[in-house]
Coordinates of C-alpha atoms in Angstrom, one line a residue:
Chain A
M1 CA -28.6 -4.6 -44.6
L2 CA -25.5 -3.7 -42.6
F3 CA -23.6 -6.2 -44.8
D4 CA -24.9 -4.5 -47.9
D5 CA -23.7 -1.2 -46.6
E6 CA -20.2 -2.5 -45.9
V7 CA -20.0 -3.9 -49.5
L8 CA -21.2 -0.7 -50.9
F9 CA -18.7 1.5 -48.9
K10 CA -15.9 -1.0 -49.7
D11 CA -16.8 -0.7 -53.4
L12 CA -16.9 3.1 -53.2
T13 CA -13.5 3.1 -51.4
Y14 CA -11.9 1.0 -54.1
E15 CA -13.6 3.1 -56.8
M16 CA -12.3 6.3 -55.3
T17 CA -8.8 4.8 -54.8
R18 CA -8.8 3.8 -58.5
Q19 CA -9.9 7.3 -59.6
V20 CA -7.2 9.0 -57.4
K21 CA -4.6 6.6 -58.9
D22 CA -5.7 7.5 -62.4
L23 CA -5.6 11.2 -61.6
A24 CA -2.1 10.8 -60.2
L25 CA -0.9 8.9 -63.3
L26 CA -2.5 11.6 -65.5
I27 CA -0.5 14.3 -63.7
I28 CA 2.7 12.3 -63.9
D29 CA 2.2 11.6 -67.6
F30 CA 1.3 15.2 -68.3
R31 CA 4.5 16.4 -66.7
R32 CA 6.6 13.8 -68.4
D33 CA 5.1 14.8 -71.8
L34 CA 5.6 18.5 -71.0
K35 CA 9.2 17.8 -70.1
S36 CA 9.9 15.8 -73.3
K37 CA 8.5 18.6 -75.4
I38 CA 10.6 21.2 -73.7
N39 CA 13.8 19.3 -73.7
P40 CA 13.7 15.8 -75.3
G41 CA 17.3 15.1 -74.4
I42 CA 16.6 14.8 -70.8
T43 CA 13.4 12.9 -70.7
D44 CA 15.2 10.2 -68.6
I45 CA 15.5 12.7 -65.8
A46 CA 11.8 13.5 -66.2
T47 CA 11.0 9.9 -65.5
K48 CA 12.9 10.1 -62.3
Y49 CA 12.1 13.5 -61.0
I50 CA 8.6 14.8 -61.6
P51 CA 9.2 18.2 -60.0
Q52 CA 11.9 19.0 -62.6
A53 CA 9.1 19.6 -65.1
T54 CA 8.1 22.6 -63.0
N55 CA 11.7 23.7 -63.1
Q56 CA 11.6 23.7 -66.8
L57 CA 8.7 26.2 -66.7
V58 CA 10.9 28.3 -64.3
D59 CA 13.7 28.0 -66.9
I60 CA 11.3 29.4 -69.6
I61 CA 10.6 32.4 -67.4
E62 CA 14.4 32.9 -66.9
A63 CA 15.2 32.4 -70.6
T64 CA 12.6 34.9 -71.8
G65 CA 13.7 37.3 -69.0
K66 CA 17.3 37.1 -70.3
A67 CA 16.2 37.6 -73.9
A68 CA 14.0 40.5 -72.9
N69 CA 16.9 42.1 -71.0
K70 CA 19.2 41.7 -74.0
I71 CA 16.7 43.2 -76.3
M72 CA 16.3 46.1 -73.9
D73 CA 20.0 46.6 -73.7
N74 CA 20.0 47.0 -77.5
L75 CA 17.1 49.4 -77.3
D76 CA 18.9 51.4 -74.6
S77 CA 22.0 51.6 -76.9
M78 CA 19.9 52.8 -79.8
Q79 CA 18.1 55.3 -77.6
E80 CA 21.5 56.7 -76.5
D81 CA 22.7 57.0 -80.1
I82 CA 19.5 58.8 -81.2
E83 CA 19.8 61.2 -78.2
R84 CA 23.4 62.0 -79.4
M85 CA 22.0 62.5 -82.9
E86 CA 19.5 65.0 -81.6
K87 CA 22.3 67.0 -79.9
T88 CA 24.3 66.9 -83.2
L89 CA 21.3 68.1 -85.2
T90 CA 20.6 71.0 -82.7
S91 CA 24.2 72.2 -82.9
L92 CA 24.1 71.8 -86.7
K93 CA 21.1 74.1 -86.9
E94 CA 23.0 76.6 -84.7
G95 CA 25.8 76.6 -87.3
K96 CA 28.3 74.4 -85.7
V97 CA 29.0 70.7 -85.5
I98 CA 31.3 68.7 -83.3
V99 CA 33.2 66.0 -85.3
P100 CA 36.2 63.7 -84.6
N101 CA 39.5 65.1 -86.1
G102 CA 41.2 61.8 -86.7
K103 CA 43.4 62.2 -83.6
N104 CA 40.9 60.8 -81.1
E105 CA 39.7 64.3 -80.4
M106 CA 36.4 66.1 -81.0
V107 CA 36.6 69.5 -82.6
E108 CA 33.9 72.1 -83.3
V109 CA 33.5 73.1 -86.9
A110 CA 31.6 76.2 -87.9
I111 CA 29.1 75.9 -90.8
D112 CA 27.9 78.9 -92.7
S113 CA 24.3 79.8 -92.9
Q114 CA 24.1 79.2 -96.7
T115 CA 25.3 75.6 -96.2
I116 CA 22.7 75.1 -93.4
K117 CA 20.0 76.4 -95.7
T118 CA 21.1 74.0 -98.4
L119 CA 21.2 71.1 -96.0
S120 CA 17.9 72.0 -94.3
P121 CA 15.7 69.4 -96.2
L122 CA 18.2 66.7 -95.2
I123 CA 18.3 68.0 -91.6
D124 CA 14.4 68.0 -91.5
Y125 CA 14.4 64.4 -92.9
I126 CA 16.9 63.2 -90.3
E127 CA 14.9 65.0 -87.5
S128 CA 11.6 63.4 -88.5
S129 CA 13.4 60.0 -88.8
R130 CA 14.9 60.5 -85.3
K131 CA 11.5 61.2 -83.8
K132 CA 10.0 58.1 -85.6
Y133 CA 12.8 55.8 -84.3
M134 CA 12.6 57.2 -80.8
S135 CA 8.9 56.5 -80.8
L136 CA 9.4 52.9 -82.2
I137 CA 12.1 52.3 -79.5
S138 CA 9.8 53.5 -76.7
D139 CA 7.0 51.3 -78.1
S140 CA 9.4 48.3 -78.3
F141 CA 10.2 48.8 -74.6
L142 CA 6.6 48.7 -73.8
Q143 CA 6.0 45.6 -75.8
M144 CA 8.6 43.8 -73.7
S145 CA 6.0 43.7 -71.0
F146 CA 4.9 40.4 -72.6
Q147 CA 7.6 38.8 -70.6
D148 CA 6.2 40.0 -67.3
L149 CA 2.6 39.1 -68.3
T150 CA 3.4 35.6 -69.7
G151 CA 5.8 35.0 -66.8
Q152 CA 3.1 35.8 -64.2
R153 CA 0.7 33.4 -65.9
I154 CA 3.4 30.6 -66.0
K155 CA 4.1 31.3 -62.4
R156 CA 0.5 30.8 -61.5
T157 CA 0.3 27.6 -63.5
I158 CA 3.4 26.3 -61.7
D159 CA 1.8 27.2 -58.3
L160 CA -1.5 25.5 -59.3
V161 CA 0.2 22.3 -60.6
S162 CA 2.4 22.2 -57.5
Q163 CA -0.6 22.5 -55.2
I164 CA -2.6 19.9 -57.1
E165 CA 0.4 17.6 -57.1
T166 CA 1.0 18.0 -53.4
K167 CA -2.6 17.2 -52.6
I168 CA -2.8 14.2 -54.9
K169 CA 0.5 12.9 -53.7
G170 CA -0.7 13.3 -50.1
M171 CA -3.8 11.3 -50.9
V172 CA -1.9 8.7 -52.9
I173 CA 0.6 8.3 -50.1
S174 CA -2.1 8.2 -47.4
F175 CA -4.1 5.5 -49.1
G176 CA -1.0 3.6 -50.2
L177 CA 0.6 3.6 -46.7
K178 CA -2.6 2.7 -45.0
L179 CA -3.2 -0.3 -47.2
T180 CA 0.4 -1.4 -47.0
E181 CA 0.7 -1.0 -43.2
M182 CA -2.6 -2.8 -42.7
E183 CA -1.4 -5.7 -44.8
K184 CA 1.9 -5.8 -42.9
N185 CA 0.4 -5.4 -39.5
P186 CA -3.3 -6.1 -39.4
A187 CA -3.3 -5.4 -35.6
I188 CA -2.0 -1.8 -35.9
S189 CA -4.1 0.6 -34.1
K190 CA -6.0 3.3 -35.9
Q191 CA -4.0 6.1 -34.1
E192 CA -0.7 4.5 -34.9
L193 CA -1.7 4.1 -38.5
Q194 CA -2.8 7.7 -38.8
R195 CA 0.4 9.0 -37.1
A196 CA 2.6 7.0 -39.5
V197 CA 0.7 8.3 -42.5
E198 CA 0.7 11.9 -41.3
E199 CA 4.5 11.9 -40.7
K200 CA 5.2 10.6 -44.2
V201 CA 2.8 13.1 -45.8
I202 CA 4.4 16.0 -43.9
E203 CA 7.8 14.8 -44.8
L204 CA 6.9 14.7 -48.5
G205 CA 4.6 17.7 -48.5
G206 CA 7.2 20.5 -48.9
P207 CA 8.5 22.0 -52.2
Q208 CA 10.5 19.4 -53.9
K209 CA 13.9 19.9 -55.4
E210 CA 16.3 17.5 -56.9
G211 CA 17.3 14.9 -54.3
Q212 CA 14.3 15.8 -52.1
G213 CA 10.9 14.2 -51.8
L214 CA 9.8 11.2 -53.8
D215 CA 11.6 10.0 -56.9
Q216 CA 9.8 8.1 -59.7
S217 CA 10.6 4.7 -58.1
D218 CA 8.9 5.8 -54.8
I219 CA 5.9 7.0 -56.7
D220 CA 5.7 3.8 -58.8
E221 CA 6.0 1.7 -55.7
L222 CA 3.3 3.6 -54.0
L223 CA 1.0 3.4 -57.0
A224 CA 1.6 -0.3 -57.2
N225 CA 0.6 -0.7 -53.6
I226 CA -2.8 0.8 -54.2
Chain B
M1 CA 5.1 67.6 -61.1
D2 CA 8.7 67.9 -59.8
L3 CA 10.9 65.9 -62.1
N4 CA 13.6 65.7 -59.4
M5 CA 11.3 63.6 -57.1
K6 CA 12.5 60.3 -55.8
I7 CA 10.6 57.3 -57.2
L8 CA 10.6 53.7 -56.0
V9 CA 9.6 51.1 -58.6
V10 CA 8.6 47.8 -57.0
D11 CA 8.1 44.7 -59.2
D12 CA 9.4 41.1 -58.9
F13 CA 10.0 41.0 -62.7
A14 CA 13.2 42.8 -63.7
T15 CA 11.8 43.4 -67.2
M16 CA 8.8 45.4 -65.8
R17 CA 11.1 47.4 -63.5
R18 CA 13.2 48.3 -66.5
I19 CA 10.2 49.2 -68.7
L20 CA 8.8 51.5 -66.0
K21 CA 12.2 53.1 -65.4
N22 CA 12.5 53.7 -69.2
I23 CA 9.1 55.4 -69.3
L24 CA 9.8 57.5 -66.2
K25 CA 13.1 58.6 -67.8
Q26 CA 11.3 59.5 -71.0
I27 CA 8.9 61.6 -68.9
G28 CA 12.0 63.3 -67.4
F29 CA 12.5 61.7 -64.0
S30 CA 16.0 60.7 -63.2
N31 CA 16.0 59.8 -59.5
I32 CA 14.6 56.3 -59.7
S33 CA 15.3 53.3 -57.4
E34 CA 13.9 49.8 -57.6
A35 CA 12.9 46.9 -55.3
D36 CA 11.9 43.4 -56.3
D37 CA 9.3 42.8 -53.6
G38 CA 7.2 44.6 -51.0
K39 CA 9.5 43.6 -48.1
T40 CA 12.6 45.1 -49.8
A41 CA 10.6 48.1 -50.8
L42 CA 9.5 48.7 -47.2
A43 CA 13.1 48.5 -46.0
E44 CA 14.1 51.0 -48.6
L45 CA 11.3 53.4 -47.7
K46 CA 12.3 53.2 -44.0
K47 CA 15.9 54.0 -45.0
E48 CA 15.2 57.1 -47.1
K49 CA 12.3 59.3 -48.1
F50 CA 10.6 58.6 -51.5
D51 CA 8.1 60.9 -53.1
L52 CA 6.3 58.2 -55.0
V53 CA 6.0 54.4 -55.1
L54 CA 5.0 52.5 -58.2
S55 CA 4.2 49.0 -57.1
D56 CA 3.1 45.7 -58.7
W57 CA 0.5 43.6 -56.9
N58 CA 1.7 40.0 -57.1
M59 CA 5.1 39.6 -55.6
P60 CA 6.8 37.1 -53.3
E61 CA 7.5 37.9 -49.6
M62 CA 5.2 40.9 -49.5
S63 CA 2.6 41.7 -52.1
G64 CA 1.7 45.1 -53.4
I65 CA -1.5 45.4 -51.4
E66 CA 0.4 44.3 -48.2
L67 CA 3.0 46.9 -48.9
L68 CA 0.3 49.5 -49.4
R69 CA -1.3 48.7 -46.1
E70 CA 2.1 48.7 -44.3
I71 CA 2.8 52.2 -45.7
R72 CA -0.6 53.6 -44.8
S73 CA -0.3 52.3 -41.2
D74 CA 3.2 53.7 -40.7
D75 CA 3.1 57.3 -39.3
E76 CA 6.3 58.2 -41.1
L77 CA 5.3 56.8 -44.5
K78 CA 1.5 57.1 -44.6
D79 CA 1.4 60.1 -46.9
T80 CA 3.7 58.6 -49.6
P81 CA 1.8 58.6 -52.9
I82 CA 1.3 55.1 -54.2
V83 CA 0.3 54.0 -57.7
M84 CA -0.4 50.3 -58.3
V85 CA 0.8 49.0 -61.7
T86 CA -0.6 45.6 -62.0
A87 CA -2.2 42.9 -64.2
E88 CA -4.9 42.5 -61.5
A89 CA -7.8 44.1 -63.4
Q90 CA -10.6 42.6 -61.3
K91 CA -13.1 45.1 -59.9
D92 CA -12.6 43.6 -56.4
N93 CA -8.9 44.1 -56.5
I94 CA -9.3 47.7 -57.5
L95 CA -11.8 48.3 -54.8
E96 CA -9.5 46.6 -52.3
A97 CA -6.6 48.9 -53.3
V98 CA -8.8 52.0 -53.2
K99 CA -10.0 51.0 -49.7
A100 CA -6.4 50.5 -48.6
G101 CA -5.6 54.0 -49.8
V102 CA -4.0 53.7 -53.2
N103 CA -3.6 57.0 -55.1
N104 CA -4.1 55.6 -58.5
Y105 CA -4.2 52.3 -60.4
V106 CA -2.6 51.4 -63.8
V107 CA -3.5 48.1 -65.4
K108 CA -0.8 46.2 -67.4
P109 CA -0.2 46.3 -70.3
F110 CA -0.1 50.1 -70.2
T111 CA 1.2 52.9 -72.4
A112 CA 3.7 55.6 -71.5
E113 CA 0.9 58.1 -71.9
T114 CA -1.2 56.3 -69.3
I115 CA 1.6 56.3 -66.7
G116 CA 2.2 60.0 -67.4
E117 CA -1.5 60.9 -67.0
K118 CA -1.9 58.9 -63.8
L119 CA 1.2 60.5 -62.2
K120 CA 0.0 63.9 -63.2
K121 CA -3.4 63.2 -61.6
V122 CA -1.7 62.1 -58.4
F123 CA 0.4 65.2 -58.1
D124 CA -2.2 67.7 -59.3
R125 CA -4.7 66.7 -56.5

């Protein structure tokens, strides 16, 4: 009966190890694939540095942020022009208009009431267009909040994938190291084995940047050991 | 509502800070400062007096709800009006913010009218 239990638990352990390995490979493949879609020219890097795929998502946030800021610069510029236009219209209605005199100077020109009356349909048209454009610009500013909302969701995805990756990596390393160490040194004590594994897991558990943590060859080696 | 009041906009996304500043300028406010997380905002609030804080919820270093609690527990700052402007639209989040002493709550995406109405409510009370 005891023998049957041992066989059962051994089978379960191997089954679980296989599943974890499959899960780890799934994540690695997913991130490789994601990387190749984002920037096919640097897939070779993706095969070496898994965490760089996350950096690509960070790049997306930065790129959309830059584009959003550029668009808002343009909107700001249009808004300023329209505000100037409003001032010109107001002074025009009051019978004067400030115009450049060709010598890099602005001069005030008086306009008689009959001319203003004649021009009033045009002034009204410009005034209504100005209001419409101001409203469209304000709305365009608001629509730029897409960058914040999509960015927050991408950030959450990055955090989630990073957490899953760290956990799975910890499990893969733990299993891989235990099996490797036991093979190398069957006499190793349980405590020594646990300490060695914990040290390695902590060492690799932090946020990974280029040159830090495991590279693809480390991962492949560990997976091969399971 | 005094259009000369000093407003602090707190959001880790520069885009959102800019959108809020634009709306506030459209309303007529001109004295607007910004901070990109709760920690920076708290440092700014301790340096100079602000009449209103508009804060996001999810931010690095110190979140909006943590900032709210810090402000409410500080004798000098506790009366500063705070409006949360956030994508956190869960009932639990709103209740948490209300319990922590938020003055009003705006859910992203918002309109300029919503911001104007909420600010009016805060200062009309």
